Amino acid sequence: MAIKDYKALANDIVKNVGGEENVDGLRHCVTRLRFNLKDESKANTDTIKGLDGVVTVMKASGQYQVVIGNEVADVYDAIVDTTNLGGDEASGSSNNAPEDDDRKLADKAIDFISGVFQPFLMPLAATGMIKGIVAILGTFGLNATNSGLYLLLQVAGDGFFQYLPVMVALTTARKLKMNVFTALAIAVAFLHPALSTSMTNDVLYTLFEGTPFASDIYSTVFGLPVILPSNGYFSAIIPIIVAVWLGSRLEKWFKQRIPSTVNSFLTPFFTIIIAVPIALMVVGPVATWAASLIGVFFTWLQGVSPLVFGALLAASWQLLVIFGLHWGIIPISYLLLAETGLNPLGPLMQISTFGILGVLLAMLIKGNEKKLRDIAIPGAISTLFGVTEPVIYGIMIPLRRPFIYAIIANIFAGAYAGAMDTVAYRTGGLGIFSLMNMIDNEGNLGANFWNVAISYAIAVAIGFILQMVFPVNRLEEELPAEALATSDASGNESSASQAVVSDAEMAVSAKEEIIASPLVGDILPLSAVADEVFASGALGKGVAIQPSEGKVLAPANGTVSVLFPTGHAVGITTDTGVELLIHIGLDTVNLDGRGYTSLVEKGQKVSAGDLLVEFDIATINEAGYDTITPVIVTNTDNFTDVLTTTEPVVARNDYLLTIVK
């Protein structure tokens, strides 16, 4: 929708970012205003998002970004005209902006982890529900040995959780603007069967024998011990994020120093061959020793005060799981069960689930936010059966306060269970089905069973009450933009086969219009673009191209409606009203035109196939920028759908998009 009053919008935006005095720098690229704010807490983000003409608001790269779309230059000009901000359009910048914002490190970490999990939260919740169905089947005596249905549902539910590191690596790479396939290569190394197989070899020696850090060594590298967690890295989260972060730093360093002619394969080669060994040699020991230390601490605490032990373990269990540190406690619980037939840790591990369940139930009753309910409903079902990951990463971490309520609830419930000396007699069911583990070996529902049930009820009740009484932020205030997108523009498939678009095909029918490719290169979905605004589809549907040739051609007959002074982005409005944006590279506005040559002017009429822009891929890559190019239909809402090619590679004038009217 066209903006009716640029000055009014400009004034509203400046006012709601905290006024001129709160702006330390302002620039704009082809779609968004990029503010550097002195204090982001003074910005009224919800108000700005609700302004006519604003697509969304992003907080990234130390900037407060107001996404406008094709008319961003006009809004920027209005700000310059009515304030003392900006004024250097040629370079796209005003003041020197700080590289990083001043948010607390903990807030940055929480925001980052939340953003990593948002893209796959709903599949995570869905597979959690499947695990719940498997748990129900297990209560009827079914298992993978005697039931084919159980086996199929088990792998359907467990597969996602087993290979969660792969999903985490992919989304982490996008957040860090790293090649996703290089990140996946690093992640799958952690899951390779050879790592677990190596632990069946003869023990070479025991490191730190006789201490809590005792570690059996099965292999060495140049004399240095390779230390692996006893349960491997399946379902690991933090170790994978750390490994991919290391890979992203290495990739950026090598990309800037390796000649462009061999950059495409030597950069991932050196990144992987360095990142994998370092990550495994460093992350492994840290994870192993931290888990061991935690196990020793809780064992000691149990002997000192069962009440404090119960409160602390129940309260911290979900946090330990997030960091993969719970593996220091689980072996102790198995050992106690094997030696004494009793496991005092079992009830406390399960209590943590019910504090979260109580909070979720209150959210469903009290809240009316659609985005929250979309996660909370399936999340509550999976939590009832002991699977909490969807709500932990989708609600608890982003909102923070509900997580605190759940922890408080678990403190009281755990204290009760610890004081009552509750135990588990066996392992097996999770969540509500864990109550079967509390029935004694004679099948009696004794005091132990009822005390555990009471502790579960305490956790639910306190979590429910705290969430009902105290307010929390709306989920959409905390989630990154990619999580708020209602659909993925990359999910559309075209029924058209790959072919060169002829003049006849370029013509418009009553129902659809064919758009040709403006570039030569590899096709990627928008979701692969390491920029949330493009990846989420907030600017419209389309596709991304990784160019192999530095020429941009007109994809249809039309008029140049957008041409950024730096040449890194060009917009075409076709003769039939389709508005196309071709954004050559990510954050390439920072190059100030270096590597780009514009061959057209704004307002110029062009024909399909006309040369619009030339760019030097090597120069852009050597400066540390990715040339991946989103091709977006910015007025997507005017059409029924935008379909994309299914082919992996396009040449000049090949079919790229179908506009369904």
C-alpha positions as CSV (number, residue, x, y, z in Angstrom):
1,M,0.0,0.0,0.0
2,A,1.4,3.4,-1.0
3,I,2.3,5.8,1.7
4,K,0.1,8.9,1.6
5,D,2.1,11.3,3.8
6,Y,5.9,10.7,4.0
7,K,6.4,13.6,6.4
8,A,3.8,12.4,8.8
9,L,5.3,8.9,8.8
10,A,8.8,10.3,9.2
11,N,7.7,12.4,12.2
12,D,5.9,9.4,13.8
13,I,8.9,7.2,13.4
14,V,11.4,9.7,14.8
15,K,9.1,10.4,17.7
16,N,8.7,6.7,18.6
17,V,12.4,5.8,18.4
18,G,12.8,8.2,21.3
19,G,13.2,11.5,19.4
20,E,16.2,13.0,17.7
21,E,18.2,13.1,20.9
22,N,18.0,9.3,21.1
23,V,19.4,8.8,17.6
24,D,23.2,8.3,17.3
25,G,23.1,7.5,13.6
26,L,20.8,7.1,10.7
27,R,21.2,5.5,7.3
28,H,19.0,3.6,4.9
29,C,19.4,0.8,2.4
30,V,16.9,-0.2,-0.3
31,T,14.2,-1.4,2.1
32,R,14.8,-0.1,5.6
33,L,15.8,2.8,7.8
34,R,18.8,1.8,9.9
35,F,18.9,3.7,13.3
36,N,21.7,3.5,15.8
37,L,19.9,4.4,19.0
38,K,21.5,5.5,22.3
39,D,18.9,3.6,24.3
40,E,16.7,1.1,22.5
41,S,14.4,0.8,25.6
42,K,13.0,4.3,24.7
43,A,11.7,3.1,21.3
44,N,8.0,2.2,21.1
45,T,8.4,-0.8,18.9
46,D,4.7,-1.9,18.9
47,T,3.6,1.6,17.9
48,I,6.1,1.8,15.0
49,K,5.0,-1.7,13.8
50,G,1.5,-0.4,13.7
51,L,2.2,2.6,11.6
52,D,0.8,2.6,8.1
53,G,3.7,2.2,5.7
54,V,5.9,0.2,8.1
55,V,6.4,-3.5,7.3
56,T,8.1,-4.5,10.5
57,V,10.9,-3.6,12.9
58,M,14.2,-5.5,13.2
59,K,16.9,-5.4,15.8
60,A,20.1,-6.7,14.2
61,S,23.8,-5.8,13.7
62,G,23.6,-3.3,16.5
63,Q,20.9,-1.4,14.6
64,Y,17.2,-0.6,15.1
65,Q,15.9,-1.2,11.6
66,V,12.5,0.0,10.5
67,V,11.5,-1.9,7.4
68,I,9.6,0.3,4.9
69,G,10.0,-1.3,1.5
70,N,10.4,0.4,-1.9
71,E,9.5,3.8,-0.5
72,V,12.2,3.9,2.1
73,A,14.2,6.6,0.3
74,D,11.2,9.0,0.3
75,V,10.6,8.4,4.0
76,Y,14.4,8.9,4.6
77,D,14.2,12.2,2.7
78,A,11.3,13.3,4.8
79,I,13.2,12.7,7.9
80,V,16.2,14.6,6.6
81,D,13.9,17.5,5.6
82,T,12.1,17.7,9.0
83,T,14.9,16.9,11.4
84,N,18.7,17.3,11.9
85,L,19.2,13.6,11.2
86,G,20.8,12.0,8.1
87,G,21.7,13.9,5.0
88,D,24.3,11.8,3.3
89,E,22.2,9.7,1.0
90,A,25.0,8.9,-1.4
91,S,26.8,6.9,1.2
92,G,23.7,5.8,2.9
93,S,24.9,6.9,6.3
94,S,25.0,9.8,8.6
95,N,27.0,9.4,11.7
96,N,29.5,6.8,12.6
97,A,27.4,4.1,14.2
98,P,28.6,1.8,17.0
99,E,29.3,-1.7,15.9
100,D,27.5,-3.3,18.8
101,D,24.6,-2.3,21.0
102,D,24.9,-2.1,24.7
103,R,22.4,-4.7,25.7
104,K,23.3,-7.0,28.5
105,L,25.2,-10.1,27.4
106,A,22.6,-12.3,28.9
107,D,19.8,-10.6,26.9
108,K,21.8,-11.0,23.7
109,A,22.4,-14.7,24.4
110,I,18.7,-15.3,25.1
111,D,17.6,-13.4,22.0
112,F,20.1,-15.4,19.9
113,I,19.1,-18.8,21.2
114,S,15.4,-17.9,20.8
115,G,16.0,-16.9,17.2
116,V,17.9,-20.1,16.5
117,F,14.9,-22.2,17.6
118,Q,12.0,-20.2,16.2
119,P,12.1,-21.5,12.6
120,F,11.6,-25.2,13.6
121,L,9.5,-24.8,16.7
122,M,6.2,-26.1,15.3
123,P,7.8,-29.3,13.9
124,L,9.5,-29.7,17.3
125,A,6.1,-29.4,19.0
126,A,4.5,-31.8,16.5
127,T,7.2,-34.5,17.1
128,G,6.8,-33.9,20.8
129,M,3.1,-34.8,20.5
130,I,4.1,-38.0,18.6
131,K,6.4,-38.9,21.5
132,G,3.4,-38.5,23.8
133,I,1.4,-40.9,21.6
134,V,4.3,-43.4,21.9
135,A,4.3,-43.0,25.7
136,I,0.6,-43.9,25.7
137,L,1.2,-47.0,23.6
138,G,3.9,-48.0,26.0
139,T,1.4,-48.1,28.9
140,F,-0.4,-50.9,27.0
141,G,2.8,-53.0,26.9
142,L,3.7,-52.1,23.3
143,N,7.4,-51.5,22.4
144,A,9.6,-51.4,19.3
145,T,10.1,-55.2,19.5
146,N,6.5,-56.4,19.6
147,S,4.7,-53.6,17.6
148,G,5.5,-52.2,14.2
149,L,3.2,-49.2,14.8
150,Y,5.1,-48.4,18.0
151,L,8.4,-48.6,16.1
152,L,7.2,-46.3,13.2
153,L,5.8,-43.7,15.6
154,Q,8.9,-43.9,17.8
155,V,11.3,-43.0,14.9
156,A,8.8,-40.4,13.7
157,G,8.8,-38.7,17.1
158,D,12.4,-39.3,18.2
159,G,14.2,-38.6,14.9
160,F,13.8,-34.9,15.1
161,F,15.1,-34.8,18.7
162,Q,18.0,-37.2,18.0
163,Y,19.2,-35.0,15.1
164,L,18.3,-31.7,16.7
165,P,22.0,-30.6,16.4
166,V,21.5,-30.5,12.6
167,M,18.5,-28.2,12.8
168,V,20.3,-26.0,15.3
169,A,23.4,-25.8,13.1
170,L,21.3,-24.7,10.1
171,T,19.5,-21.9,11.9
172,T,22.6,-20.8,13.8
173,A,24.4,-20.5,10.5
174,R,21.6,-18.2,9.2
175,K,21.8,-16.0,12.3
176,L,25.6,-15.7,11.9
177,K,25.4,-15.2,8.1
178,M,27.5,-18.3,7.5
179,N,27.3,-20.8,4.7
180,V,24.7,-23.2,6.0
181,F,26.2,-26.3,4.3
182,T,29.6,-25.6,5.9
183,A,27.8,-25.3,9.3
184,L,26.0,-28.6,8.7
185,A,29.3,-30.3,7.8
186,I,30.6,-29.2,11.2
187,A,27.5,-30.3,13.1
188,V,27.2,-33.8,11.6
189,A,30.8,-34.5,12.6
190,F,29.6,-34.4,16.2
191,L,27.1,-37.1,15.4
192,H,29.4,-39.4,13.4
193,P,29.2,-43.1,14.7
194,A,33.0,-43.3,14.8
195,L,33.0,-41.1,17.9
196,S,30.8,-43.4,19.9
197,T,32.6,-46.5,18.4
198,S,35.9,-45.1,19.6
199,M,34.7,-45.4,23.2
200,T,34.5,-49.2,22.9
201,N,38.3,-49.4,22.3
202,D,40.7,-50.2,25.1
203,V,41.2,-47.4,27.6
204,L,44.6,-45.8,27.0
205,Y,44.7,-44.2,30.4
206,T,42.4,-42.3,32.8
207,L,42.9,-38.5,33.0
208,F,42.6,-37.0,36.5
209,E,42.0,-40.4,38.0
210,G,40.5,-40.3,41.5
211,T,38.9,-36.8,41.0
212,P,35.5,-35.7,39.9
213,F,37.0,-34.9,36.5
214,A,38.3,-38.5,35.9
215,S,38.0,-39.2,32.2
216,D,38.8,-42.4,30.3
217,I,40.9,-41.7,27.3
218,Y,40.4,-43.9,24.2
219,S,42.3,-41.8,21.6
220,T,44.8,-38.9,21.3
221,V,45.8,-36.3,18.7
222,F,49.5,-35.4,18.8
223,G,49.6,-36.6,22.3
224,L,46.5,-34.6,23.4
225,P,43.6,-36.6,24.8
226,V,40.3,-36.7,23.0
227,I,37.6,-36.4,25.7
228,L,34.0,-37.2,24.7
229,P,30.8,-37.0,26.7
230,S,29.7,-40.5,27.8
231,N,26.4,-40.1,25.9
232,G,27.8,-38.4,22.8
233,Y,26.3,-35.2,21.2
234,F,22.9,-36.4,20.1
235,S,20.3,-33.8,21.1
236,A,23.2,-31.5,22.1
237,I,22.4,-27.8,21.7
238,I,25.0,-25.4,23.2
239,P,28.1,-27.4,21.9
240,I,26.7,-27.2,18.4
241,I,26.0,-23.5,18.6
242,V,29.6,-22.9,19.9
243,A,31.0,-25.0,17.1
244,V,29.1,-23.2,14.4
245,W,30.0,-19.8,15.9
246,L,33.7,-20.8,15.7
247,G,33.1,-22.0,12.1
248,S,31.5,-18.6,11.2
249,R,34.5,-16.7,12.5
250,L,36.9,-18.9,10.6
251,E,34.8,-18.7,7.4
252,K,34.8,-14.9,7.5
253,W,38.5,-14.7,8.1
254,F,39.4,-17.1,5.3
255,K,36.9,-15.5,2.9
256,Q,38.6,-12.2,3.2
257,R,42.1,-13.6,2.5
258,I,41.7,-16.5,0.0
259,P,41.7,-15.4,-3.7
260,S,38.3,-15.5,-5.3
261,T,39.3,-18.0,-7.9
262,V,39.7,-20.7,-5.2
263,N,37.6,-19.1,-2.4
264,S,34.5,-21.2,-3.1
265,F,36.1,-24.5,-2.0
266,L,39.2,-23.5,0.0
267,T,37.2,-21.4,2.5
268,P,34.9,-24.3,3.6
269,F,37.9,-26.7,3.5
270,F,39.9,-24.7,5.9
271,T,36.9,-23.8,8.0
272,I,35.8,-27.4,8.5
273,I,39.3,-28.9,9.0
274,I,40.1,-26.4,11.7
275,A,36.7,-25.9,13.4
276,V,35.8,-29.6,13.8
277,P,38.9,-30.7,15.7
278,I,39.1,-27.6,17.8
279,A,35.4,-27.8,18.7
280,L,35.6,-31.5,19.6
281,M,38.8,-31.1,21.6
282,V,37.6,-28.1,23.6
283,V,33.8,-28.5,23.8
284,G,34.1,-32.2,24.7
285,P,36.2,-31.7,27.9
286,V,34.2,-28.7,29.0
287,A,30.8,-30.5,28.6
288,T,32.2,-33.7,30.3
289,W,33.8,-32.0,33.3
290,A,31.0,-29.6,33.9
291,A,28.5,-32.4,33.9
292,S,30.7,-34.5,36.2
293,L,31.1,-31.6,38.6
294,I,27.3,-31.0,38.8
295,G,26.7,-34.7,39.4
296,V,29.2,-34.7,42.3
297,F,27.6,-31.5,43.8
298,F,24.1,-32.9,43.8
299,T,25.2,-36.2,45.3
300,W,26.9,-34.3,48.1
301,L,23.9,-32.1,48.6
302,Q,21.5,-35.0,48.9
303,G,23.4,-36.3,51.9
304,V,23.5,-32.8,53.6
305,S,19.9,-31.7,53.1
306,P,17.2,-33.7,51.2
307,L,14.9,-30.7,51.2
308,V,17.4,-28.3,49.7
309,F,18.6,-31.1,47.4
310,G,15.1,-31.6,46.1
311,A,14.4,-27.9,45.7
312,L,17.6,-27.2,43.8
313,L,17.5,-30.2,41.5
314,A,13.9,-29.7,40.5
315,A,14.4,-26.0,39.9
316,S,17.6,-26.4,37.8
317,W,16.8,-29.5,35.8
318,Q,15.4,-27.8,32.7
319,L,18.4,-25.4,32.7
320,L,20.8,-28.3,32.9
321,V,19.1,-30.0,30.0
322,I,19.4,-26.8,27.9
323,F,23.2,-26.9,28.3
324,G,23.5,-30.6,28.1
325,L,24.8,-30.8,31.7
326,H,22.2,-33.2,32.9
327,W,24.3,-36.1,31.7
328,G,26.4,-35.8,34.9
329,I,23.3,-36.7,36.9
330,I,21.5,-39.3,34.9
331,P,24.3,-42.0,35.3
332,I,24.2,-41.4,39.0
333,S,20.5,-42.1,39.0
334,Y,21.0,-45.3,37.1
335,L,23.8,-46.4,39.4
336,L,21.6,-45.8,42.5
337,L,18.8,-47.7,41.0
338,A,21.1,-50.7,40.2
339,E,22.8,-50.8,43.6
340,T,19.8,-50.0,45.9
341,G,16.7,-50.5,43.8
342,L,15.7,-46.9,44.6
343,N,16.3,-43.7,42.6
344,P,15.8,-40.5,44.7
345,L,16.6,-38.4,41.6
346,G,13.8,-39.8,39.5
347,P,10.8,-37.8,40.9
348,L,12.8,-34.6,41.0
349,M,13.8,-34.8,37.3
350,Q,10.1,-35.1,36.4
351,I,8.8,-32.4,38.7
352,S,10.4,-29.7,36.5
353,T,7.9,-30.6,33.7
354,F,4.9,-29.8,35.9
355,G,5.9,-26.3,36.9
356,I,6.1,-25.5,33.2
357,L,2.7,-27.2,32.6
358,G,1.0,-25.1,35.2
359,V,2.4,-21.9,33.6
360,L,1.2,-23.1,30.2
361,L,-2.3,-23.8,31.4
362,A,-2.6,-20.3,32.8
363,M,-1.4,-18.9,29.5
364,L,-4.1,-20.7,27.6
365,I,-6.8,-19.5,30.0
366,K,-5.5,-15.9,30.4
367,G,-3.9,-15.1,27.1
368,N,-5.4,-14.4,23.7
369,E,-2.3,-13.9,21.7
370,K,-2.5,-16.1,18.6
371,K,1.2,-16.6,18.2
372,L,1.6,-17.7,21.8
373,R,-1.4,-20.1,21.6
374,D,-0.1,-21.6,18.4
375,I,2.9,-22.8,20.4
376,A,1.3,-23.3,23.8
377,I,-1.5,-25.7,22.8
378,P,0.7,-28.4,21.2
379,G,3.4,-27.5,23.7
380,A,1.1,-28.2,26.7
381,I,0.2,-31.6,25.2
382,S,3.8,-32.6,24.7
383,T,4.8,-31.2,28.2
384,L,2.1,-33.4,29.8
385,F,4.0,-36.4,28.4
386,G,7.4,-35.0,29.5
387,V,8.6,-33.3,26.3
388,T,9.3,-29.7,27.1
389,E,11.7,-28.5,24.4
390,P,9.1,-26.8,22.2
391,V,7.8,-24.5,25.0
392,I,11.3,-24.0,26.6
393,Y,12.7,-22.6,23.4
394,G,9.5,-21.1,22.0
395,I,8.0,-19.4,25.0
396,M,10.0,-19.8,28.2
397,I,13.4,-18.5,27.0
398,P,12.0,-15.6,24.9
399,L,9.6,-14.4,27.6
400,R,11.9,-15.2,30.5
401,R,9.4,-14.4,33.3
402,P,7.2,-17.5,32.8
403,F,10.4,-19.5,33.0
404,I,11.1,-17.9,36.4
405,Y,7.6,-18.7,37.5
406,A,8.0,-22.3,36.6
407,I,11.3,-22.5,38.4
408,I,9.8,-21.0,41.5
409,A,7.0,-23.6,41.4
410,N,9.5,-26.4,41.0
411,I,11.5,-25.1,44.0
412,F,8.5,-25.7,46.3
413,A,7.5,-28.9,44.7
414,G,11.0,-30.3,44.8
415,A,11.4,-29.2,48.4
416,Y,8.3,-31.2,49.3
417,A,9.4,-34.3,47.3
418,G,12.9,-34.1,48.9
419,A,11.6,-33.7,52.4
420,M,9.3,-36.7,51.9
421,D,12.2,-38.9,50.7
422,T,10.4,-39.8,47.5
423,V,12.0,-42.3,45.1
424,A,11.5,-44.0,41.8
425,Y,11.5,-47.8,41.7
426,R,12.2,-48.0,38.0
427,T,12.9,-45.9,34.8
428,G,10.4,-45.6,32.0
429,G,7.6,-43.2,31.4
430,L,8.0,-39.4,31.3
431,G,5.7,-36.7,32.4
432,I,2.4,-37.9,33.7
433,F,3.3,-41.5,32.9
434,S,6.3,-41.2,35.3
435,L,3.9,-41.8,38.1
436,M,4.0,-45.5,37.2
437,N,7.7,-45.4,38.2
438,M,6.7,-44.4,41.7
439,I,4.6,-47.6,42.4
440,D,6.6,-50.0,44.6
441,N,7.8,-53.4,43.4
442,E,4.8,-55.1,45.0
443,G,2.4,-52.9,43.0
444,N,1.2,-50.8,45.9
445,L,0.2,-47.2,45.7
446,G,1.9,-46.3,48.9
447,A,2.9,-43.0,50.5
448,N,5.7,-42.6,48.0
449,F,3.3,-42.7,45.1
450,W,1.0,-40.1,46.6
451,N,3.8,-37.8,47.8
452,V,5.2,-37.7,44.3
453,A,1.7,-37.0,42.9
454,I,1.2,-34.2,45.5
455,S,4.6,-32.7,44.4
456,Y,3.5,-32.7,40.8
457,A,0.2,-31.0,41.8
458,I,2.1,-28.4,43.8
459,A,4.3,-27.5,40.8
460,V,1.2,-27.2,38.5
461,A,-0.7,-25.1,41.1
462,I,2.0,-22.6,41.9
463,G,3.1,-22.2,38.3
464,F,-0.6,-21.6,37.3
465,I,-1.1,-19.1,40.1
466,L,2.0,-17.1,39.4
467,Q,1.3,-16.9,35.7
468,M,-2.3,-15.8,36.4
469,V,-1.4,-13.1,38.9
470,F,1.6,-11.5,37.3
471,P,1.7,-10.0,33.8
472,V,4.2,-10.9,31.1
473,N,5.1,-9.4,27.7
474,R,3.4,-10.6,24.6
475,L,5.4,-13.2,22.7
476,E,5.5,-11.1,19.5
477,E,7.4,-8.4,21.4
478,E,10.3,-10.8,22.0
479,L,10.5,-13.1,19.0
480,P,12.8,-12.3,16.1
481,A,11.1,-11.4,12.8
482,E,11.6,-14.8,11.1
483,A,9.4,-16.4,13.8
484,L,6.6,-14.0,13.3
485,A,6.2,-14.6,9.6
486,T,3.1,-16.5,8.9
487,S,4.4,-18.3,5.8
488,D,7.7,-19.1,4.1
489,A,7.9,-17.6,0.7
490,S,10.3,-20.4,-0.3
491,G,7.6,-23.0,0.2
492,N,5.9,-22.4,-3.1
493,E,6.6,-24.6,-6.1
494,S,5.9,-23.8,-9.7
495,S,4.3,-26.3,-11.9
496,A,6.2,-24.9,-14.9
497,S,9.2,-26.8,-16.1
498,Q,12.6,-25.1,-16.6
499,A,12.7,-23.4,-19.9
500,V,13.9,-20.3,-21.6
501,V,11.1,-17.7,-21.5
502,S,10.1,-16.6,-25.0
503,D,8.5,-13.3,-25.9
504,A,5.2,-15.1,-26.2
505,E,5.5,-16.6,-22.7
506,M,6.6,-13.2,-21.3
507,A,3.2,-11.8,-22.4
508,V,0.6,-11.6,-19.8
509,S,-2.4,-13.9,-19.7
510,A,-5.6,-13.2,-17.9
511,K,-4.5,-15.4,-15.0
512,E,-0.7,-15.3,-14.7
513,E,2.5,-13.6,-15.7
514,I,5.9,-15.3,-16.2
515,I,9.0,-13.5,-14.9
516,A,12.4,-14.4,-16.3
517,S,15.6,-14.7,-14.3
518,P,17.7,-11.5,-14.1
519,L,20.8,-13.5,-13.2
520,V,22.8,-16.6,-13.9
521,G,23.4,-18.8,-10.9
522,D,22.1,-21.3,-8.3
523,I,18.6,-21.1,-7.0
524,L,18.0,-21.0,-3.2
525,P,14.8,-20.5,-1.2
526,L,14.4,-17.1,0.5
527,S,14.7,-19.0,3.8
528,A,18.4,-19.6,3.0
529,V,19.0,-15.8,3.0
530,A,20.9,-14.8,6.1
531,D,18.7,-11.7,6.6
532,E,15.5,-12.1,8.6
533,V,13.5,-9.6,6.6
534,F,14.1,-11.4,3.3
535,A,14.0,-14.9,4.8
536,S,10.7,-14.3,6.6
537,G,9.0,-13.1,3.5
538,A,8.1,-9.8,5.2
539,L,8.9,-7.8,2.0
540,G,7.1,-10.3,-0.3
541,K,7.5,-13.7,-1.9
542,G,10.2,-14.6,-4.3
543,V,13.4,-16.5,-4.5
544,A,17.2,-16.1,-4.0
545,I,19.9,-16.6,-6.6
546,Q,23.6,-17.2,-5.8
547,P,25.1,-15.5,-8.9
548,S,27.9,-17.0,-11.0
549,E,28.0,-14.0,-13.3
550,G,28.1,-10.3,-12.4
551,K,25.3,-9.0,-14.7
552,V,21.7,-8.2,-13.8
553,L,19.2,-8.2,-16.7
554,A,15.7,-6.8,-16.8
555,P,13.4,-9.8,-16.0
556,A,10.4,-8.2,-17.9
557,N,9.3,-5.2,-19.8
558,G,8.8,-2.2,-17.5
559,T,10.2,0.8,-15.8
560,V,13.1,1.3,-13.3
561,S,11.2,2.3,-10.2
562,V,14.0,1.9,-7.7
563,L,17.7,2.5,-8.1
564,F,19.9,2.8,-5.1
565,P,22.8,5.3,-5.5
566,T,25.3,2.6,-4.6
567,G,24.0,0.3,-7.4
568,H,23.5,-2.7,-5.1
569,A,19.7,-2.8,-5.6
570,V,17.3,-2.1,-8.4
571,G,13.6,-2.3,-8.7
572,I,11.5,-2.8,-11.8
573,T,7.7,-2.2,-12.1
574,T,6.6,-4.3,-15.0
575,D,4.1,-3.0,-17.6
576,T,1.4,-5.0,-15.9
577,G,2.1,-3.6,-12.4
578,V,4.3,-6.3,-10.8
579,E,6.8,-4.6,-8.5
580,L,10.2,-6.5,-8.5
581,L,13.1,-5.8,-6.2
582,I,16.5,-7.3,-7.0
583,H,18.9,-6.9,-4.1
584,I,22.4,-7.8,-5.1
585,G,24.1,-9.1,-1.9
586,L,23.5,-8.7,1.8
587,D,24.5,-5.5,3.7
588,T,26.3,-4.4,0.5
589,V,25.1,-0.9,1.0
590,N,28.2,-0.6,3.2
591,L,30.4,-0.9,0.1
592,D,29.2,2.6,-1.0
593,G,29.1,1.5,-4.6
594,R,32.4,-0.3,-4.8
595,G,32.1,-3.2,-7.2
596,Y,28.8,-2.0,-8.7
597,T,28.1,-0.2,-12.0
598,S,24.6,1.0,-12.7
599,L,23.7,1.2,-16.5
600,V,20.2,2.6,-16.1
601,E,18.5,5.5,-14.4
602,K,15.4,5.7,-12.2
603,G,12.3,6.2,-14.4
604,Q,14.0,4.7,-17.5
605,K,11.9,2.3,-19.6
606,V,13.5,-1.1,-20.1
607,S,12.8,-4.3,-22.1
608,A,13.2,-7.8,-20.9
609,G,16.9,-8.8,-21.2
610,D,18.3,-5.2,-21.0
611,L,21.5,-4.9,-18.9
612,L,20.7,-3.1,-15.7
613,V,23.7,-3.4,-13.4
614,E,27.2,-5.0,-13.6
615,F,28.9,-6.1,-10.4
616,D,32.3,-7.6,-9.5
617,I,31.7,-10.8,-7.5
618,A,35.4,-11.1,-6.5
619,T,35.5,-7.5,-5.2
620,I,32.4,-8.0,-3.1
621,N,33.5,-11.3,-1.7
622,E,36.9,-10.1,-0.9
623,A,35.3,-7.3,1.1
624,G,33.6,-10.0,3.2
625,Y,30.1,-9.8,1.7
626,D,27.8,-12.5,0.3
627,T,26.5,-11.8,-3.2
628,I,23.3,-13.9,-2.7
629,T,20.6,-12.0,-4.4
630,P,16.9,-12.0,-3.3
631,V,14.4,-11.4,-6.1
632,I,11.2,-10.2,-4.4
633,V,7.7,-9.4,-5.6
634,T,7.2,-6.5,-3.2
635,N,3.5,-6.1,-4.0
636,T,2.8,-9.8,-3.4
637,D,-0.5,-8.9,-1.6
638,N,-1.9,-7.7,-4.9
639,F,-1.8,-11.2,-6.3
640,T,-3.2,-14.6,-5.5
641,D,0.2,-16.3,-5.3
642,V,3.8,-16.1,-6.5
643,L,5.2,-19.4,-7.6
644,T,8.9,-20.2,-8.0
645,T,11.0,-22.4,-10.3
646,T,11.8,-25.9,-9.0
647,E,15.1,-26.0,-10.9
648,P,18.4,-25.8,-9.0
649,V,20.2,-23.5,-11.6
650,V,19.0,-20.7,-13.9
651,A,20.6,-19.1,-16.9
652,R,19.8,-15.8,-18.6
653,N,16.1,-15.4,-19.4
654,D,15.2,-18.8,-17.8
655,Y,11.8,-19.1,-16.1
656,L,12.0,-17.8,-12.5
657,L,8.6,-16.8,-11.2
658,T,4.9,-17.1,-12.0
659,I,2.7,-14.3,-10.8
660,V,-0.8,-15.8,-10.3
661,K,-3.5,-13.1,-10.5
